[in-house]
CSV table of C-alpha atoms in Angstrom, one decimal:
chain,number,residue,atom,x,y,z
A,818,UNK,CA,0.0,0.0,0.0
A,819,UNK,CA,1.2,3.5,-0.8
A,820,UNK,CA,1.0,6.2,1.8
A,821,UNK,CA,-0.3,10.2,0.9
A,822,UNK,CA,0.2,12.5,3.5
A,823,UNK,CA,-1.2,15.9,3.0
A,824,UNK,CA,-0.2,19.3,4.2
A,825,UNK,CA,-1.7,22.6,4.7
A,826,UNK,CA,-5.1,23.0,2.6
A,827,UNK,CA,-4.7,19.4,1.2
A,828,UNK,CA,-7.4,17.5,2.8
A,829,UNK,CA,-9.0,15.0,0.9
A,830,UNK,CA,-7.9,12.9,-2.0
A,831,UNK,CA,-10.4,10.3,-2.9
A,832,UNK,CA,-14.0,10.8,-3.8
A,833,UNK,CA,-16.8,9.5,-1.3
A,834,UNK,CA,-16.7,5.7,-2.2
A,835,UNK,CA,-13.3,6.1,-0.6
A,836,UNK,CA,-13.3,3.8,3.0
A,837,UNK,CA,-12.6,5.5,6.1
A,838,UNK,CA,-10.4,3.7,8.5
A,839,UNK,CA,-10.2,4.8,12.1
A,840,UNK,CA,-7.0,3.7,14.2
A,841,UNK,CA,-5.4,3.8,17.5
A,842,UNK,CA,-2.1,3.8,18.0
A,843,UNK,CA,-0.1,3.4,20.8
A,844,UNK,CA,0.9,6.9,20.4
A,845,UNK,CA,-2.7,8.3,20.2
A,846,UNK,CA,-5.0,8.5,17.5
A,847,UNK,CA,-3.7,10.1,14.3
A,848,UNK,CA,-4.5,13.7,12.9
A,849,UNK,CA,-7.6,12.0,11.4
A,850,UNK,CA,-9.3,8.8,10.1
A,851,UNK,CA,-7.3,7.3,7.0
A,852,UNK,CA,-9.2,7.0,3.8
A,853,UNK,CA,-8.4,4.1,1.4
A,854,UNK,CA,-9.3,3.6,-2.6
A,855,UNK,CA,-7.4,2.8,-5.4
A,856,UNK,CA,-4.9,4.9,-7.9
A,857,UNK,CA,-3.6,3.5,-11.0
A,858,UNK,CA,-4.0,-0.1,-9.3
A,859,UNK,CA,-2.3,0.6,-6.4
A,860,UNK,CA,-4.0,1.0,-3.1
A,861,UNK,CA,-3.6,4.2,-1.3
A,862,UNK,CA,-4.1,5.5,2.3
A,863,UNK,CA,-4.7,9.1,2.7
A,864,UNK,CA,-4.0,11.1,5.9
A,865,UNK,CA,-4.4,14.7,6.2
A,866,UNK,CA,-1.3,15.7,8.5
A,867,UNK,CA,-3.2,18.6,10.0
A,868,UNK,CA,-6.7,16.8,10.4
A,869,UNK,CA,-9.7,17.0,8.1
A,870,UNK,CA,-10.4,21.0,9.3
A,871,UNK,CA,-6.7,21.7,10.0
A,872,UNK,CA,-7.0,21.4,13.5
A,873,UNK,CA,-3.3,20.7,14.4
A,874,UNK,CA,-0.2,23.5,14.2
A,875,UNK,CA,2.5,22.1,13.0
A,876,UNK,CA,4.2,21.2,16.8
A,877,UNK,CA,0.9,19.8,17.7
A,878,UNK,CA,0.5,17.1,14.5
A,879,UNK,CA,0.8,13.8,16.1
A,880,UNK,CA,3.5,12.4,14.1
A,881,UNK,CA,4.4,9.4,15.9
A,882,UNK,CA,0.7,8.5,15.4
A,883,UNK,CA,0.2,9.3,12.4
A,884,UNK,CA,3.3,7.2,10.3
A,885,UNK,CA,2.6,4.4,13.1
A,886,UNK,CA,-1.5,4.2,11.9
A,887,UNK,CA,-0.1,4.2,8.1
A,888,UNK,CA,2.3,1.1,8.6
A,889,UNK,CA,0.0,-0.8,10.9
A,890,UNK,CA,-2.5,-0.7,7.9
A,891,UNK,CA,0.6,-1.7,5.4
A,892,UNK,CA,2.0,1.4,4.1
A,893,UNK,CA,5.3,0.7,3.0
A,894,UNK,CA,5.9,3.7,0.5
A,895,UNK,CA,5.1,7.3,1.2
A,896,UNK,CA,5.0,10.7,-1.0
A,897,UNK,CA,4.5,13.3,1.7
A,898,UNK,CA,3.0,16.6,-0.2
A,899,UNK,CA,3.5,19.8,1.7
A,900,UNK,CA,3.5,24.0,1.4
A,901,UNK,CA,7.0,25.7,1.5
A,902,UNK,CA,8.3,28.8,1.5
A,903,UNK,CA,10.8,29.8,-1.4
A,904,UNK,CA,14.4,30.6,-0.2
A,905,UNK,CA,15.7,31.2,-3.8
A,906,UNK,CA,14.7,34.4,-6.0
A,907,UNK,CA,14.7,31.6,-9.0
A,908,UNK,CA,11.8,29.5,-7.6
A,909,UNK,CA,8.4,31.4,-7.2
A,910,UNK,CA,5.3,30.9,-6.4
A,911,UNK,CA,3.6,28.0,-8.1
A,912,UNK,CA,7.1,26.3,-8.9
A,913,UNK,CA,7.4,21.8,-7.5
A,914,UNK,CA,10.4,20.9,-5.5
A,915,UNK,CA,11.2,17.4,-4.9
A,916,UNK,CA,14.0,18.3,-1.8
A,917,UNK,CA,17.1,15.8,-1.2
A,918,UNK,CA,18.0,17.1,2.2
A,919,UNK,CA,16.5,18.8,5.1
A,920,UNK,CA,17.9,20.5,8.3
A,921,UNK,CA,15.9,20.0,11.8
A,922,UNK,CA,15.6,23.2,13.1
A,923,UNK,CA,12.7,22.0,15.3
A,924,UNK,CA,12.6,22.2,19.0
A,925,UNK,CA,11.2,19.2,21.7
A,926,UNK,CA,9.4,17.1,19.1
A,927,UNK,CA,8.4,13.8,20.0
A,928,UNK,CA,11.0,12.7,17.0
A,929,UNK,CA,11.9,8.6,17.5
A,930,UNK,CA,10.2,5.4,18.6
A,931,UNK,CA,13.2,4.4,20.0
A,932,UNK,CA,13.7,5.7,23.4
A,933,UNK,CA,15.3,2.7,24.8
A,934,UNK,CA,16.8,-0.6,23.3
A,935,UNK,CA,20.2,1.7,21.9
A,936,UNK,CA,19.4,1.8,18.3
A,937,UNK,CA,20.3,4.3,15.8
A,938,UNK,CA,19.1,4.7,12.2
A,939,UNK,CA,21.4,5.6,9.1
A,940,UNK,CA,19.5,9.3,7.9
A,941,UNK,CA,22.4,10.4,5.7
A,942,UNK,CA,20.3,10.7,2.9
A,943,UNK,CA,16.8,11.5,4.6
A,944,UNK,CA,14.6,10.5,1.3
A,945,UNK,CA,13.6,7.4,-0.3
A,946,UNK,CA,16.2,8.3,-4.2
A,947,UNK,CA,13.4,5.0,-5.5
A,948,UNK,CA,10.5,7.5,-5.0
A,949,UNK,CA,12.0,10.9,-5.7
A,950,UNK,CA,13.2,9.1,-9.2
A,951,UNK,CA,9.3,9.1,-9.8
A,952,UNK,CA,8.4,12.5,-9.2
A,953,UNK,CA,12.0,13.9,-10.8
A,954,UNK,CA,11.2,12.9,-13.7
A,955,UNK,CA,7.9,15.1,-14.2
A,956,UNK,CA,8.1,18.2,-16.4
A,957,UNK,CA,8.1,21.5,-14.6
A,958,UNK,CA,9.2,19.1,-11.2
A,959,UNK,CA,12.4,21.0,-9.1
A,960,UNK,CA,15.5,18.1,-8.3
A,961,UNK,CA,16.7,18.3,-5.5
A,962,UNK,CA,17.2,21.3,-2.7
A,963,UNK,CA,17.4,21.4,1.1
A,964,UNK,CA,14.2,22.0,3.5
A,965,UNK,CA,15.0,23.8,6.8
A,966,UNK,CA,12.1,22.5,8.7
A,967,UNK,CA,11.3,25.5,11.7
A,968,UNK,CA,9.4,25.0,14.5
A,969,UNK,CA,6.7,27.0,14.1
A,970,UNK,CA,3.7,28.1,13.9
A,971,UNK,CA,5.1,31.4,13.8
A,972,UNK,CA,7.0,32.3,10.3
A,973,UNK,CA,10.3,33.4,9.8
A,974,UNK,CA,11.8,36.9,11.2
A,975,UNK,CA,14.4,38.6,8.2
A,976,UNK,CA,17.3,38.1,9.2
A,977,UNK,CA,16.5,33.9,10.4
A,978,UNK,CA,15.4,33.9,6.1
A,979,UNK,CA,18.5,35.8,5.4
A,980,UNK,CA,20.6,33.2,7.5
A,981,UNK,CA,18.8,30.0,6.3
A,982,UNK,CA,19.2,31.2,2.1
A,983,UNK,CA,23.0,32.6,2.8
A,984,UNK,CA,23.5,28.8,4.6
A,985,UNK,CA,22.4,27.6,0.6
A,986,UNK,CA,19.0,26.1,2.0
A,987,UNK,CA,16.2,26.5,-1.1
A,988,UNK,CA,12.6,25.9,1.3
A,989,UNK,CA,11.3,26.3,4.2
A,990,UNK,CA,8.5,24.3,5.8
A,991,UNK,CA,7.6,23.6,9.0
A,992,UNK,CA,6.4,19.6,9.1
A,993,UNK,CA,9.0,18.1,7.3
A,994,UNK,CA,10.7,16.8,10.6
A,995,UNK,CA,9.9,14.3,12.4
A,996,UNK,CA,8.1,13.2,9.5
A,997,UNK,CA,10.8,11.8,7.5
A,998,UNK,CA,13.0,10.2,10.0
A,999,UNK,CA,9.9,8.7,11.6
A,1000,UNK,CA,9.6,7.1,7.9
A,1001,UNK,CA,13.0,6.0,7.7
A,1002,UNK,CA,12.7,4.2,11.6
A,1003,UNK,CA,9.7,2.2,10.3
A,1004,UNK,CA,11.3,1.5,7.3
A,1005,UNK,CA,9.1,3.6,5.0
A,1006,UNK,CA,10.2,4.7,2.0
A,1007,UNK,CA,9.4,8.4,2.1
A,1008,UNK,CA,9.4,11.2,-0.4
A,1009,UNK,CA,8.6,14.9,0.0
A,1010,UNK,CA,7.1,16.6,-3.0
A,1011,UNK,CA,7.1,20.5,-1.8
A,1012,UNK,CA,4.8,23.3,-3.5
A,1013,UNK,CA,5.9,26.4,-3.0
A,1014,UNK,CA,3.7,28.7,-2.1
A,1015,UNK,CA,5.6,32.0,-1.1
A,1016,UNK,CA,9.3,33.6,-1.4
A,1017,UNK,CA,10.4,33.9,2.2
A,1018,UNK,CA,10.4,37.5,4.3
A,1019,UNK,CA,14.3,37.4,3.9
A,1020,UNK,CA,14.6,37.1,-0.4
A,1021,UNK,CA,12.5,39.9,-1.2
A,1022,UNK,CA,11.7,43.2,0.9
A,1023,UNK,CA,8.0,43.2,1.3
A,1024,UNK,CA,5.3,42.7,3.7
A,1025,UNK,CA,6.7,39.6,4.8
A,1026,UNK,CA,5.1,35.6,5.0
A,1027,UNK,CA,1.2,36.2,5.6
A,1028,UNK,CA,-1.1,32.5,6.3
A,1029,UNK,CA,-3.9,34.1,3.8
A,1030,UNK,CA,-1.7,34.7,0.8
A,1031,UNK,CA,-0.4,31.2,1.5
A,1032,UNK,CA,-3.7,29.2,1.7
A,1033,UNK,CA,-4.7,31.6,-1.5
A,1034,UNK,CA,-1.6,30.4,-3.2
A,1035,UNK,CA,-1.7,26.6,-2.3
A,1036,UNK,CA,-5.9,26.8,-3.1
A,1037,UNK,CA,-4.9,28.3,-6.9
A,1038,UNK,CA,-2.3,25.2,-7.3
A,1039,UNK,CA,-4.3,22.3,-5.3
A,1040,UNK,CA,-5.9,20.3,-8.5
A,1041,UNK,CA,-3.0,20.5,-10.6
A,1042,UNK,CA,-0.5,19.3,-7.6
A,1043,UNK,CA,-3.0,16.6,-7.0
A,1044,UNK,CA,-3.2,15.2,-10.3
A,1045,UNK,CA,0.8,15.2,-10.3
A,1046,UNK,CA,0.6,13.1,-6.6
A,1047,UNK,CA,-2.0,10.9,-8.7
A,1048,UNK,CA,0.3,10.4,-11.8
A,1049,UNK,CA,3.5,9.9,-9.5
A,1050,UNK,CA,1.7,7.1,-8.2
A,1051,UNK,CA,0.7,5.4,-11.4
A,1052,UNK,CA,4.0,5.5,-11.8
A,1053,UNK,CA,5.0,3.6,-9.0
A,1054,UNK,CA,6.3,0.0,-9.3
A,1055,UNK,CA,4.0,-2.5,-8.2
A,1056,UNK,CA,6.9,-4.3,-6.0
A,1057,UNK,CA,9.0,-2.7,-3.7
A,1058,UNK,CA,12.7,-3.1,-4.4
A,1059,UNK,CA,14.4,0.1,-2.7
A,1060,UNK,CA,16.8,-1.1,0.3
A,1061,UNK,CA,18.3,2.3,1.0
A,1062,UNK,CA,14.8,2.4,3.3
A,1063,UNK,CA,15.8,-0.6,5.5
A,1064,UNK,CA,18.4,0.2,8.5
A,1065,UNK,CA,17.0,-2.0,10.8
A,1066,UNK,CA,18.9,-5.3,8.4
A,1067,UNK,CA,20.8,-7.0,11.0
A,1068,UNK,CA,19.8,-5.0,14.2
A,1069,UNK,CA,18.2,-6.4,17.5
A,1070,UNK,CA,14.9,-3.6,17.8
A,1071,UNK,CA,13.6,-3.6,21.1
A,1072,UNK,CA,9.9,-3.8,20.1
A,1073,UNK,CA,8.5,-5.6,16.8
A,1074,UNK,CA,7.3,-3.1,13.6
A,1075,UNK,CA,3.8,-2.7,13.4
């Protein structure tokens, strides 16, 4: 089964003959129910990261939940859409990033399942380079670019943009962590595909990063960027072969994978 995660104003992905699943976890319930259907023969499980009426800021999303509720129903492969802010003059409004690397600028997130039993996971490369390839290879789609991931819910000040772009970062989002490594510890294959939605207070002198112009933005873009989710996964093979996902080959966990 392949995973969809949406972000900020991307609520709903099937139509209503879609099944709704409801889970418990033993991290809580997730941000919502999961809906299940079909795309291009491939089942898919939806889950809105913020719930169905965006209850959850950022800090608050219950990640641990969430990715644990998506393997327990046999997720395995994950593209994780989301809103970003633009770091680079060159990549406006409107523009697809499919980010290679991300820095955790995040603060006290719940961020590992593994709070006892001594295990650490290989997060080098923080993406799943089976299901980038996918989405890479759309027309108009960005490869490659970092993601500083803030804390939030507040935006960026000047000179924090100024800092992140002159350290060569290209987005700026603010659910990216613990999402991926969360993935990569449940040995998910996992793929951000980013939408930029405005050019961050520190690249151009303006009013600065407002939550209306970005829900605007992300609104104008949302049926085009789901039709691009639904072709990635048609595009998907129908057997999982990636092993860069797997760092658990060979280690003693302290707890069996759901």
């Amino acid at each position: 089964m392949i995973g969809v995660i949406g972000g900020s104003g991307f609520y709903s992905f099937f139509g209503d003959d879609a099944q709704r699943v409801d889970l418990d976890t033993p991290y809580g319930t997730p941000s919502a129910p999961v809906t299940v259907g079909t795309v291009g023969g491939h089942d898919v499980a939806f889950l809105p990261r913020h719930g169905e009426r965006h209850e959850y800021s950022p800090h608050t999303v219950p990640y641990r939940a969430n990715m644990w509720a998506l393997r327990t129903l046999g997720v395995r492969r994950i593209f994780a859409p989301c809103a970003v802010g633009s770091l680079r003059p060159d990549l406006q409004p409107g523009a697809i990033v499919v980010p290679d690397q991300l820095m955790d600028r995040t603060r006290g997130r719940a961020d590992t399942y593994f709070d006892e039993g001594g295990v650490h996971v290989e997060f080098a490369d923080p993406y799943c380079p089976a299901l980038r390839s996918v989405v890479t290879g759309m027309a108009d789609v960005v490869d490659g670019g970092t993601m500083v991931v803030i804390h939030g819910p507040r935006f960026s000040t000047r000179a924090e943009s100024q800092w992140y772009a002159r350290a060569g970062f290209s987005l700026v989002n603010m659910t990216g962590y613990p999402e991926a490594v969360l993935a990569r510890e449940l040995e998910m294959c996992y793929a951000a595909i980013a939408l930029v939605t405005d050019v961050d207070a520190g690249v151009d002198v303006g009013d600065g990063v407002r939550i209306t112009d970005v829900m605007a933005e992300f609104a104008k873009n949302i049926e085009p960027f789901k039709k691009l989710v639904h072709r990635a996964i048609e595009q998907v093979d129908a057997e999982r072969t990636c092993t860069h996902c797997l760092p658990h080959q060979g280690v003693q966990l302290p707890f069996e994978l759901p």
